[in-house]
mmCIF file of C-alpha atoms in Angstrom:
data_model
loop_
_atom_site.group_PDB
_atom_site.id
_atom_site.type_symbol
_atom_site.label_atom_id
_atom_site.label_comp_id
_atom_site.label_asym_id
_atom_site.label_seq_id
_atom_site.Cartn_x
_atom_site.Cartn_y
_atom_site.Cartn_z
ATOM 1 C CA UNK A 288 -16.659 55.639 12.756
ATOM 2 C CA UNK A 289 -15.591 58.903 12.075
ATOM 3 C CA UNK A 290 -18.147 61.678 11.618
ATOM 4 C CA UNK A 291 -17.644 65.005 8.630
ATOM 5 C CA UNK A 292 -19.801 67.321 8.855
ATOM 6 C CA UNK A 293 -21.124 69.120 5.926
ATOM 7 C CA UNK A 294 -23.072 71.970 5.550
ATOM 8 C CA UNK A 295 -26.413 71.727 4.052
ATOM 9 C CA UNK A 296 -28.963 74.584 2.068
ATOM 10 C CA UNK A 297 -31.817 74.714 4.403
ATOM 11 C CA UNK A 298 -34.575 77.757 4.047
ATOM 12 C CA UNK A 299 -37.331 77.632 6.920
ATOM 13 C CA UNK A 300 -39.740 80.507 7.088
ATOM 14 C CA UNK A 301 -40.194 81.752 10.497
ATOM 15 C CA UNK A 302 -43.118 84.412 11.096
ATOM 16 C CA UNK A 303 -42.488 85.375 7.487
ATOM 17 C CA UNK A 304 -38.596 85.499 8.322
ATOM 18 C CA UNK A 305 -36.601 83.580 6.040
ATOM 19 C CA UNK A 306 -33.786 81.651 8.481
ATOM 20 C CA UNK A 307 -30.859 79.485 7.175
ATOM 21 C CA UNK A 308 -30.087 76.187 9.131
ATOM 22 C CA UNK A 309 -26.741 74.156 9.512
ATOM 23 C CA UNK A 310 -27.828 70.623 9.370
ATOM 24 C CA UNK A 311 -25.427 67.899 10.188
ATOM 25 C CA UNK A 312 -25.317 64.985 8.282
ATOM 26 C CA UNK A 313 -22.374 61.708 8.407
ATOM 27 C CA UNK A 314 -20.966 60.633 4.911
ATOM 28 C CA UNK A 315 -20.896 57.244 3.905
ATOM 29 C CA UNK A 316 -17.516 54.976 5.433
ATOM 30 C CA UNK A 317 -15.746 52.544 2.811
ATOM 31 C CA UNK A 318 -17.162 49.313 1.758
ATOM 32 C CA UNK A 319 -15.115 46.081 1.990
ATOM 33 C CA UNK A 320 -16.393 43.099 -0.692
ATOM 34 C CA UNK A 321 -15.081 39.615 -0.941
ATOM 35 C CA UNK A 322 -14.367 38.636 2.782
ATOM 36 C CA UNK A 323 -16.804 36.159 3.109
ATOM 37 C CA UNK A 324 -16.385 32.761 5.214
ATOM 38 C CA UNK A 325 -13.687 30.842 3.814
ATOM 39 C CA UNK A 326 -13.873 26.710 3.657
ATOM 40 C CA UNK A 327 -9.826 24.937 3.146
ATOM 41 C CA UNK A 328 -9.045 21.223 3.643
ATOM 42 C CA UNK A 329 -6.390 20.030 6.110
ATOM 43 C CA UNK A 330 -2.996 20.527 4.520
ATOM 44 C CA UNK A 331 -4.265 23.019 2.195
ATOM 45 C CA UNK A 332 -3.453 26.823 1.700
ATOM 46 C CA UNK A 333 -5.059 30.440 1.483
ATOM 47 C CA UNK A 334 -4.509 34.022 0.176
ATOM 48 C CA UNK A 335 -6.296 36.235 2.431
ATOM 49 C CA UNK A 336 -5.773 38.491 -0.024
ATOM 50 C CA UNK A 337 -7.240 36.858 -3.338
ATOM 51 C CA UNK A 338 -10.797 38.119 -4.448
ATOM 52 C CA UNK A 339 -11.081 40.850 -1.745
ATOM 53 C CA UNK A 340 -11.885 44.196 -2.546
ATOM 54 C CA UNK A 341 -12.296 48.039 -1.114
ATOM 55 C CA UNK A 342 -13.810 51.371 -1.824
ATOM 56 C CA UNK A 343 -14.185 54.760 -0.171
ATOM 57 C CA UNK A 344 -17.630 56.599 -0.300
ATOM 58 C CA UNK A 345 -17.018 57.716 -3.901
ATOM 59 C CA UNK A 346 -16.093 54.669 -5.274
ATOM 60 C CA UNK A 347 -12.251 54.987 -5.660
ATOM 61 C CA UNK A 348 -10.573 51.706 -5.038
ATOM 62 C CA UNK A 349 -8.880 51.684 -1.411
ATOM 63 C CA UNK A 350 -8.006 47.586 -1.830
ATOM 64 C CA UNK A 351 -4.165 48.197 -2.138
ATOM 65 C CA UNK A 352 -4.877 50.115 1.597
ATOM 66 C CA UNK A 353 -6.585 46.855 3.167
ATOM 67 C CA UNK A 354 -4.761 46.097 6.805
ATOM 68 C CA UNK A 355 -5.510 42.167 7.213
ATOM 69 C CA UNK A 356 -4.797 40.352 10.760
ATOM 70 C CA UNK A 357 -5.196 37.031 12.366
ATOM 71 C CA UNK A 358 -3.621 33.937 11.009
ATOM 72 C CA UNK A 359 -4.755 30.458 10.360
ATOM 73 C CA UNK A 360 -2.898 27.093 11.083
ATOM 74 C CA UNK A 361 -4.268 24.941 8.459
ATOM 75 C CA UNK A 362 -2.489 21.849 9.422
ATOM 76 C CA UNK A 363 -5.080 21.618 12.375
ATOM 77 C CA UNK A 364 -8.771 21.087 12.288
ATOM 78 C CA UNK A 365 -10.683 24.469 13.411
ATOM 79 C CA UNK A 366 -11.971 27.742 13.104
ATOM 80 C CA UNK A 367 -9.866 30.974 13.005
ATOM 81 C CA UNK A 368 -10.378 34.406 12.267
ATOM 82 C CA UNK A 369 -9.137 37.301 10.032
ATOM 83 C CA UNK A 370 -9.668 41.131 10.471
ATOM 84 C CA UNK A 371 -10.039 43.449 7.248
ATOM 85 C CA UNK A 372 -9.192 47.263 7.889
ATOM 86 C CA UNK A 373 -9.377 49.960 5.319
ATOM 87 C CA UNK A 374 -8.654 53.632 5.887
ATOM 88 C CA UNK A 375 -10.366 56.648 3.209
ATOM 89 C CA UNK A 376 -7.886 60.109 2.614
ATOM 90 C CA UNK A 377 -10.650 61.210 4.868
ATOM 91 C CA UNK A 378 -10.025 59.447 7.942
ATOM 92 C CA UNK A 379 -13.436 56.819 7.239
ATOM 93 C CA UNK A 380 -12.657 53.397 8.119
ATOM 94 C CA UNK A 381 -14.311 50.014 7.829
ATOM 95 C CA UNK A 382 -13.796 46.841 9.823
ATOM 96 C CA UNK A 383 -14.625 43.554 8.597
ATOM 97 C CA UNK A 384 -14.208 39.939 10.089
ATOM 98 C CA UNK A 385 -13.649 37.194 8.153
ATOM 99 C CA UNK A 386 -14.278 33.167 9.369
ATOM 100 C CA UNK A 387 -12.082 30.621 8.170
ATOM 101 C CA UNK A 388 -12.570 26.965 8.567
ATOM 102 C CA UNK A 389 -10.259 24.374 7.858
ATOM 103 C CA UNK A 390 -11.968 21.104 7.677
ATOM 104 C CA UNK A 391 -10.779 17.421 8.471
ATOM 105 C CA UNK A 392 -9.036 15.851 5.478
ATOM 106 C CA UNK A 393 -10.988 12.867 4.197
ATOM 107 C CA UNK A 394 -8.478 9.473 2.912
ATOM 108 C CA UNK A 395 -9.057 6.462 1.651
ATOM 109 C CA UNK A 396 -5.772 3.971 2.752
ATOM 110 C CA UNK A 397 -3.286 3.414 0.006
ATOM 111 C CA UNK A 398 -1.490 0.383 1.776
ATOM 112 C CA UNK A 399 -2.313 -1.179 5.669
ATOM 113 C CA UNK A 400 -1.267 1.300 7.852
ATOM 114 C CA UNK A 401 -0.780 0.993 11.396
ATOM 115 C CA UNK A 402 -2.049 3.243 13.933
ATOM 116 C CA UNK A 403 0.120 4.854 16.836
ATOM 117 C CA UNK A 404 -0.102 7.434 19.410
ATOM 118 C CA UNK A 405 2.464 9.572 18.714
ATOM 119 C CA UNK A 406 3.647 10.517 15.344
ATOM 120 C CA UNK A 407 6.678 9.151 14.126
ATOM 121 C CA UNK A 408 5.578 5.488 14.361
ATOM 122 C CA UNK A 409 5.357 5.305 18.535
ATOM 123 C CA UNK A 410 2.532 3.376 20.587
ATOM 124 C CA UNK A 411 1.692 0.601 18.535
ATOM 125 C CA UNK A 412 -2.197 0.131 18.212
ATOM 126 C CA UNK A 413 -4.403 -2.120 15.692
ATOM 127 C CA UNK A 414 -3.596 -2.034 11.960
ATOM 128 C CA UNK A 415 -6.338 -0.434 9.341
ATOM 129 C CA UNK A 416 -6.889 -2.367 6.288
ATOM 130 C CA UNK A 417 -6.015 -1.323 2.360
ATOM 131 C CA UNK A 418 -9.105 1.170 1.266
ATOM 132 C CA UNK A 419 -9.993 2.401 4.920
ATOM 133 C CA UNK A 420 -11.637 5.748 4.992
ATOM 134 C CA UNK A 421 -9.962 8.064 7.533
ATOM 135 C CA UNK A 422 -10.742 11.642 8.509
ATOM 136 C CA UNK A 423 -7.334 13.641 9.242
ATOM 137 C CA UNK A 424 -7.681 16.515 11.866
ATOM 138 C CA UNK A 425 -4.026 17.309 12.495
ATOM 139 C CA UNK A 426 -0.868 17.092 10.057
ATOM 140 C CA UNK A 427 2.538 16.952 10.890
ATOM 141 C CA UNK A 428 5.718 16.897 9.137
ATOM 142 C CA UNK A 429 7.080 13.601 7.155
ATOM 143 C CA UNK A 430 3.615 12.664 5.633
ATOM 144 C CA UNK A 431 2.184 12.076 9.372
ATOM 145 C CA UNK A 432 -1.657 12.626 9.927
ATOM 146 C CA UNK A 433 -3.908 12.325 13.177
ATOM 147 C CA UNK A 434 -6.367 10.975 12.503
ATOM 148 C CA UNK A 435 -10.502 11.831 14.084
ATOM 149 C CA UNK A 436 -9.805 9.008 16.882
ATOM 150 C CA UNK A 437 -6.902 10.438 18.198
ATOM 151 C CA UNK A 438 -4.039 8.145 16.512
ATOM 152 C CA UNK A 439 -0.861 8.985 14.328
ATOM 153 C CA UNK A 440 -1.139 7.247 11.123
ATOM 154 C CA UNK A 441 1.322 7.703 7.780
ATOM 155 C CA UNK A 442 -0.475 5.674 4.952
ATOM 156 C CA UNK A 443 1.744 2.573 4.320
ATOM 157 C CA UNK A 444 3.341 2.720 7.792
ATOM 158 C CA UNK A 445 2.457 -0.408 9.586
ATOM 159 C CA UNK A 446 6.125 -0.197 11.692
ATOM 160 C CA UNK A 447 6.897 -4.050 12.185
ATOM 161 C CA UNK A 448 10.668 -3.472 11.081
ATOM 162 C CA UNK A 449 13.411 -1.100 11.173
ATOM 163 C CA UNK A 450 16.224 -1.067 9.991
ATOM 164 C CA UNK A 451 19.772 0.215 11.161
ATOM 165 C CA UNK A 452 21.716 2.363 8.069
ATOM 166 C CA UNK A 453 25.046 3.252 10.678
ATOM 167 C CA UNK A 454 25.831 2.003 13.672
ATOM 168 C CA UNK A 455 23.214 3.300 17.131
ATOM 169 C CA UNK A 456 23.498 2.751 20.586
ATOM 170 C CA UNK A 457 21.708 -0.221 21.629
ATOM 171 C CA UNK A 458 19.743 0.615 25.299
ATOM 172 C CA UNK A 459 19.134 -2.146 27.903
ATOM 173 C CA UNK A 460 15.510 -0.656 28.991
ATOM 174 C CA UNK A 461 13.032 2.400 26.975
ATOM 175 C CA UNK A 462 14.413 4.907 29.585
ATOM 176 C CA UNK A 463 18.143 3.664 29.489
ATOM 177 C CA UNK A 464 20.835 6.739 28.669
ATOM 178 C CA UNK A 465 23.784 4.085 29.087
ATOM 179 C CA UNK A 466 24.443 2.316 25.802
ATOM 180 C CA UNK A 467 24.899 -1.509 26.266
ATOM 181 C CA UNK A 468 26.649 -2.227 23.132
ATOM 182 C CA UNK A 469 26.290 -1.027 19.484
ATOM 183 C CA UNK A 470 23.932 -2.136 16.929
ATOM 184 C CA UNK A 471 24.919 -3.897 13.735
ATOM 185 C CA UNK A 472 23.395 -2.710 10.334
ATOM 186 C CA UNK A 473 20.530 -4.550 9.386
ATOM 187 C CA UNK A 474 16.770 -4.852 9.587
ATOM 188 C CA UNK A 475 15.291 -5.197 12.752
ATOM 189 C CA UNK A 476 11.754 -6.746 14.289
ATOM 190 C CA UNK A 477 9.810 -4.439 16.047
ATOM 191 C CA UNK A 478 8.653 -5.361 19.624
ATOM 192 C CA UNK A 479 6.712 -2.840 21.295
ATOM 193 C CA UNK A 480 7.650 1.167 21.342
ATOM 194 C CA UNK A 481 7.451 3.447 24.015
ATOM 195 C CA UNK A 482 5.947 6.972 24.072
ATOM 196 C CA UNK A 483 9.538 8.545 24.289
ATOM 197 C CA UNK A 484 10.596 7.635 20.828
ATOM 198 C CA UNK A 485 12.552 4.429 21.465
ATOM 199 C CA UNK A 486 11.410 1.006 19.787
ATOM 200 C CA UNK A 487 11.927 -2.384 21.784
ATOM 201 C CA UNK A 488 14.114 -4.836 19.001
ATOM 202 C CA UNK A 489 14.930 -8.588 20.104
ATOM 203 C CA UNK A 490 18.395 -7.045 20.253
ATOM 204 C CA UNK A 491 17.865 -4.276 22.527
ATOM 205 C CA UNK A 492 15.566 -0.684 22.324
ATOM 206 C CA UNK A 493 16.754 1.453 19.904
ATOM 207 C CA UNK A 494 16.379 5.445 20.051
ATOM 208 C CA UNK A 495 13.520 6.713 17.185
ATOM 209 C CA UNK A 496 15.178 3.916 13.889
ATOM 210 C CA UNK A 497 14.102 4.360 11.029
ATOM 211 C CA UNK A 498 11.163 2.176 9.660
ATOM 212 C CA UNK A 499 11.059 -0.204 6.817
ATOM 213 C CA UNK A 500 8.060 1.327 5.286
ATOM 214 C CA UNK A 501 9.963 4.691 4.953
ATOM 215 C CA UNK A 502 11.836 3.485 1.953
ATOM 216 C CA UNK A 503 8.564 2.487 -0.146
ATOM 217 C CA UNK A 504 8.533 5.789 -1.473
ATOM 218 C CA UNK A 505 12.352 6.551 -1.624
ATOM 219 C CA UNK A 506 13.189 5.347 -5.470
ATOM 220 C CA UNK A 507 12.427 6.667 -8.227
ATOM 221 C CA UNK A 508 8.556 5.647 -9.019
ATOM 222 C CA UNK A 509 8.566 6.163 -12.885
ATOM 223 C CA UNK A 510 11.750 4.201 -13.868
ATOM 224 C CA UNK A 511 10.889 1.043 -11.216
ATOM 225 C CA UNK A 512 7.861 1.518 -12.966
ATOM 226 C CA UNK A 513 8.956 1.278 -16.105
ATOM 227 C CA UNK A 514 11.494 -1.493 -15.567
ATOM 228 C CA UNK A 515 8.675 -3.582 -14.020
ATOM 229 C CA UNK A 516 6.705 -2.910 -17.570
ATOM 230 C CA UNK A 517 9.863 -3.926 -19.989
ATOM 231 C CA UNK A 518 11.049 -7.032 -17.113
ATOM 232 C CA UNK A 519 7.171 -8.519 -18.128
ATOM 233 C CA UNK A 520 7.168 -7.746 -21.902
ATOM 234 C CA UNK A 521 10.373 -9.778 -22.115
ATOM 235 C CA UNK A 522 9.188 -12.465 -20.322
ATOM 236 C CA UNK A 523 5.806 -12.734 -22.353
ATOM 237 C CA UNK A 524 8.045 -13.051 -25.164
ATOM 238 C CA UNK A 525 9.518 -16.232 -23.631
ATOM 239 C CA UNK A 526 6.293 -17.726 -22.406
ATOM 240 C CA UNK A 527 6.838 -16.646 -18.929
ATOM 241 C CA UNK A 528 4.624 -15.784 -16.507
ATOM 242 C CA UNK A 529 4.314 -12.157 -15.448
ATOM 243 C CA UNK A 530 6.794 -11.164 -11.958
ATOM 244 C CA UNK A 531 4.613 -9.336 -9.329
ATOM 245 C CA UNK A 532 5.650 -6.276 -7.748
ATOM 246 C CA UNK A 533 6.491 -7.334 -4.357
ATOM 247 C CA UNK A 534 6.446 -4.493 -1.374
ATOM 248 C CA UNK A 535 8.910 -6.119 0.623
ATOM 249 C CA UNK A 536 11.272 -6.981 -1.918
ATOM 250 C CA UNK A 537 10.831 -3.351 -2.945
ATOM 251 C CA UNK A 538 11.685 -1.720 0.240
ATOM 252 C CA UNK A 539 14.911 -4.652 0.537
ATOM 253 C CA UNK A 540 15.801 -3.089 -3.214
ATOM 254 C CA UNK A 541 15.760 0.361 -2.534
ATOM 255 C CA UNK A 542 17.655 -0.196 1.109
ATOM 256 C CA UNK A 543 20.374 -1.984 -0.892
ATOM 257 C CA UNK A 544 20.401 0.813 -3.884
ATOM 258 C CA UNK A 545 20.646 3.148 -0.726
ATOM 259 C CA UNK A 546 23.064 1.096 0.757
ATOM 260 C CA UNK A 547 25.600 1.126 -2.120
ATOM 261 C CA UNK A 548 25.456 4.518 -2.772
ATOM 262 C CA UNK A 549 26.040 5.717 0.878
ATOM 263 C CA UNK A 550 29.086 4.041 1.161
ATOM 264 C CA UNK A 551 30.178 3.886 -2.308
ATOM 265 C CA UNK A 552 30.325 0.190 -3.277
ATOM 266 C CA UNK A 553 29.032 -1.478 -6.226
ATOM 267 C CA UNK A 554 28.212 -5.359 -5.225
ATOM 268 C CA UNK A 555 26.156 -8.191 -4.040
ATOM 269 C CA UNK A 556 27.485 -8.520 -1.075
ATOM 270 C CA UNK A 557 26.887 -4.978 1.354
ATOM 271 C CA UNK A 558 30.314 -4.634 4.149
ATOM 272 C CA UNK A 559 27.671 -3.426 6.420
ATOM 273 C CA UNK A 560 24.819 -6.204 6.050
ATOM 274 C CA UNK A 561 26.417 -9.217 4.152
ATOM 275 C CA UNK A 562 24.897 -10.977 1.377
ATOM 276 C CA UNK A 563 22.285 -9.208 -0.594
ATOM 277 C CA UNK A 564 19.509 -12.336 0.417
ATOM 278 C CA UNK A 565 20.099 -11.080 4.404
ATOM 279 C CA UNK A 566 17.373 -7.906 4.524
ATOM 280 C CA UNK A 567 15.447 -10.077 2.814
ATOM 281 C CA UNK A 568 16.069 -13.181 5.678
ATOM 282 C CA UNK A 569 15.618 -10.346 8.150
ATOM 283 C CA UNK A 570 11.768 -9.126 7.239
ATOM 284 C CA UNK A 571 10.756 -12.812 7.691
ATOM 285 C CA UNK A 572 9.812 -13.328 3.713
ATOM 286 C CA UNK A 573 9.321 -16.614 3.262
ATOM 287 C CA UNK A 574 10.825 -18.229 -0.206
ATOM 288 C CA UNK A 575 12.298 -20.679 -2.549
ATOM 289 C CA UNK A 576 14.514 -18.918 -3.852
ATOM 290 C CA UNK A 577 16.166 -15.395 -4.513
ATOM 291 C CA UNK A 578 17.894 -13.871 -6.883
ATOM 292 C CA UNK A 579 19.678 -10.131 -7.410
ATOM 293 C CA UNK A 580 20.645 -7.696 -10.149
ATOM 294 C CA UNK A 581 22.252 -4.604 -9.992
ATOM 295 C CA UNK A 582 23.138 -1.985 -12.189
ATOM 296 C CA UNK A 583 24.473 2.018 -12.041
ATOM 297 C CA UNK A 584 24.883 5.245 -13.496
ATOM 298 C CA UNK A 585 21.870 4.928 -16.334
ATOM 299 C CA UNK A 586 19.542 7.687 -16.733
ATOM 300 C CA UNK A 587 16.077 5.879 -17.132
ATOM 301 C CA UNK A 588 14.324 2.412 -16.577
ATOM 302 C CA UNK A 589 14.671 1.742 -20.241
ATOM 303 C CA UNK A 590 18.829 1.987 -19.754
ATOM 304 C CA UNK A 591 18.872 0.326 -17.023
ATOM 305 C CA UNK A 592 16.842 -2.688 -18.547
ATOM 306 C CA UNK A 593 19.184 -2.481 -21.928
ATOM 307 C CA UNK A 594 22.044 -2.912 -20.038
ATOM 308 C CA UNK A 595 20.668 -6.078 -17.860
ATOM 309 C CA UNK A 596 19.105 -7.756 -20.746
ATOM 310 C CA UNK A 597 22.270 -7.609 -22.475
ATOM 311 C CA UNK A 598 23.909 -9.618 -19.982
ATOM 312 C CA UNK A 599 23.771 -13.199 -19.700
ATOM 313 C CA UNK A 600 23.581 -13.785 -16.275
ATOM 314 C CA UNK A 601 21.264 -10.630 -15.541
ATOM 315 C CA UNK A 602 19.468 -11.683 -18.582
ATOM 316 C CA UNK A 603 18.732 -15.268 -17.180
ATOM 317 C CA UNK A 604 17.441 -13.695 -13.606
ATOM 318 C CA UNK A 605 14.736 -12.095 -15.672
ATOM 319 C CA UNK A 606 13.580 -14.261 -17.510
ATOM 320 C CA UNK A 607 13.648 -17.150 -14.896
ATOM 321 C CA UNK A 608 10.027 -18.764 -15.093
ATOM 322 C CA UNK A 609 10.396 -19.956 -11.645
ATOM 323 C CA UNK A 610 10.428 -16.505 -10.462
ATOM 324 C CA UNK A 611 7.154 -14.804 -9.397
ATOM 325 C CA UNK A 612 7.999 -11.961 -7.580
ATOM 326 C CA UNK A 613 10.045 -8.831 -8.146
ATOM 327 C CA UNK A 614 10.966 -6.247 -5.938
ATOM 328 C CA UNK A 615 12.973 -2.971 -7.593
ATOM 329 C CA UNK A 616 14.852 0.064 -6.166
ATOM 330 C CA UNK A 617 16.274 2.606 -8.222
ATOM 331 C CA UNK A 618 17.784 5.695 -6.206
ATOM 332 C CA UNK A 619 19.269 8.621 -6.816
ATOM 333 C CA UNK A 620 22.568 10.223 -5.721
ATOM 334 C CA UNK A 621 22.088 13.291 -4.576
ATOM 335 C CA UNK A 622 25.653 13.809 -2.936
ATOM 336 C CA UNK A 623 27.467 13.311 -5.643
ATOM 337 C CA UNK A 624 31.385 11.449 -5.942
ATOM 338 C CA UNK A 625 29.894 7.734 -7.158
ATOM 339 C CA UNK A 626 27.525 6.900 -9.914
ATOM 340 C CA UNK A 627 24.297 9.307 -10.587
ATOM 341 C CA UNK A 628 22.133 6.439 -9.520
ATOM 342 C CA UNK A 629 21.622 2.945 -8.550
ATOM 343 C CA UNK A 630 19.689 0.255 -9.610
ATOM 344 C CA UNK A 631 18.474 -3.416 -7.837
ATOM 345 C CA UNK A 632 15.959 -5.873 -9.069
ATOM 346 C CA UNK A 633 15.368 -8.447 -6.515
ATOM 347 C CA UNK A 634 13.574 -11.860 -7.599
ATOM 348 C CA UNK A 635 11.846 -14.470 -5.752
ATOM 349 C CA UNK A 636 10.091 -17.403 -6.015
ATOM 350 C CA UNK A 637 7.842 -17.018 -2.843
ATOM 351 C CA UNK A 638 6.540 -19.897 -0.647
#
């Protein structure tokens, strides 16, 4: 800290001599209000800046002068710190250091999730039920969370399938780099996967596929939504019982709404996959029977459901009372050259 000295009016009588004394005395440094220990949840986010405040010894404001340093990585648990420096027109400076915690993330389990140790769905471990309480310590990109045991979990992720959009090399053993053969399109069963980013298929190991469970949250949520809505309104006018939204049959909707827009075809029957009833044959969904509609280039749930319901044969699929379950997929087209969007329904009566 800097010292000024200033001179100060002192009188001291001295055997009846008046004497004048230079006393030295140290003004006051700047003050620095606001940093105080900072609390933000995994994931979250913080101005260092935000509510902090400076002044020099006579009160003028010095804030816009504040030197801050130290960072925070607040997609890991732990503490970290942050350095406030301010400078006065009179060379007085203050120091201040700030904590910052970022805490664990607490979660309650959407859907059964699967637990793994290493994000991205690899090293299979023990599923955790619907409602589970977690605490995260660590995020990672793609919705990925570690959680206070040590394991990778993405809510909704169990990893039991994947499925092949194009065509991937096809390896004999987890640490193969020669290709055996090539890998059809299609949904696949998941084995066992190995630490290295390659999952273990009945056809082969396959280098980091992309999981079934990725595609729950692909479509758009407020037109399957509101599809699912209008589909049970007109059945209740027919005295049919209500179709259940079916998380399978969803994630076999939006593939095939994915599907069709990828490689710009408009039909039941995929040229990559076959027949629209084969992802479904490939998660092991047991049923009676299955039915499909599809539908493109509507801007809502209520235009897509117009359009169906004013077609016999779509109009018959959804108001079949021996269906029971529904799975729907709408998706977007974000490349552009085919329709804006795509739309599936997929019924079934399950077993």
């Amino acid at each position: 800290m800097n010292k000024v000295l200033k001179q100060l009016a002192c009188m001291t009588l001295v055997g009846g001599v008046a004497w004048s004394v230079a006393a030295e005395a140290q003004a006051a440094s700047p003050t620095i209000k606001g940093a105080t220990t900072k609390t933000v949840v995994l994931g979250g986010s913080f101005n260092a800046k935000t509510a902090v405040t400076a002044k020099d010894s006579k009160g003028k404001s010095l804030t816009s002068k504040i030197k801050i340093t130290g960072k925070a990585n607040f997609n890991k648990k732990g503490v970290y710190y942050y350095t406030y420096k301010v400078t006065s027109a009179k060379k007085e400076t203050k120091t201040v250091k700030r904590k910052v915690i970022v805490a664990a993330k607490s979660h309650v389990l959407k859907q059964e999730t699967r637990q793994f140790d290493f994000k991205g769905g690899y090293g299979r471990h023990a599923t955790k039920n619907k409602g589970t309480k977690l605490s995260f310590y660590e995020k990672s990109t793609g919705g990925w969370y570690k959680t206070s045991a040590g394991y990778w979990v993405k809510d909704g992720i169990v990893g039991d399938y994947v499925y092949v959009g194009k065509t991937k090399k096809n390896y004999a053993k987890s640490t193969s780099k020669t290709s055996t053969k090539i890998m059809k399109h299609g949904i696949y069963k998941v084995l066992t996967t190995a630490s290295n980013g390659m999952v273990k298929t009945p056809e082969g190991w396959l280098l980091k596929p992309e999981y079934v469970d990725l595609y729950a949250t692909a479509g758009e949520e407020q037109q399957q939504q509101d599809i699912l809505k209008i589909v049970n309104n007109e059945r209740a006018k027919t005295g049919a019982q209500p179709l259940i939204l079916d998380d399978t049959l969803s994630k076999t909707a939006i593939i095939r709404s994915s599907d069709m827009i990828k490689y710009k075809y408009f039909s039941h029957t995929s040229p990559n996959t076959g027949a629209f009833y084969t992802l479904v044959q490939q998660m092991d969904y047991a049923y009676w029977g299955l039915g499909e509609n599809i539908a493109a280039g509507a801007g809502s749930g209520a235009a897509y459901m117009n359009m169906w319901m004013n077609s016999t044969g779509h109009r018959n699929n959804i108001l079949n009372p021996n269906y029971n379950r529904i799975g729907i997929g709408v998706v977007k087209n974000t490349a552009g050259g085919f329709y804006s969007s795509v739309a599936t329904q997929v019924f079934a009566t399950q077993r």
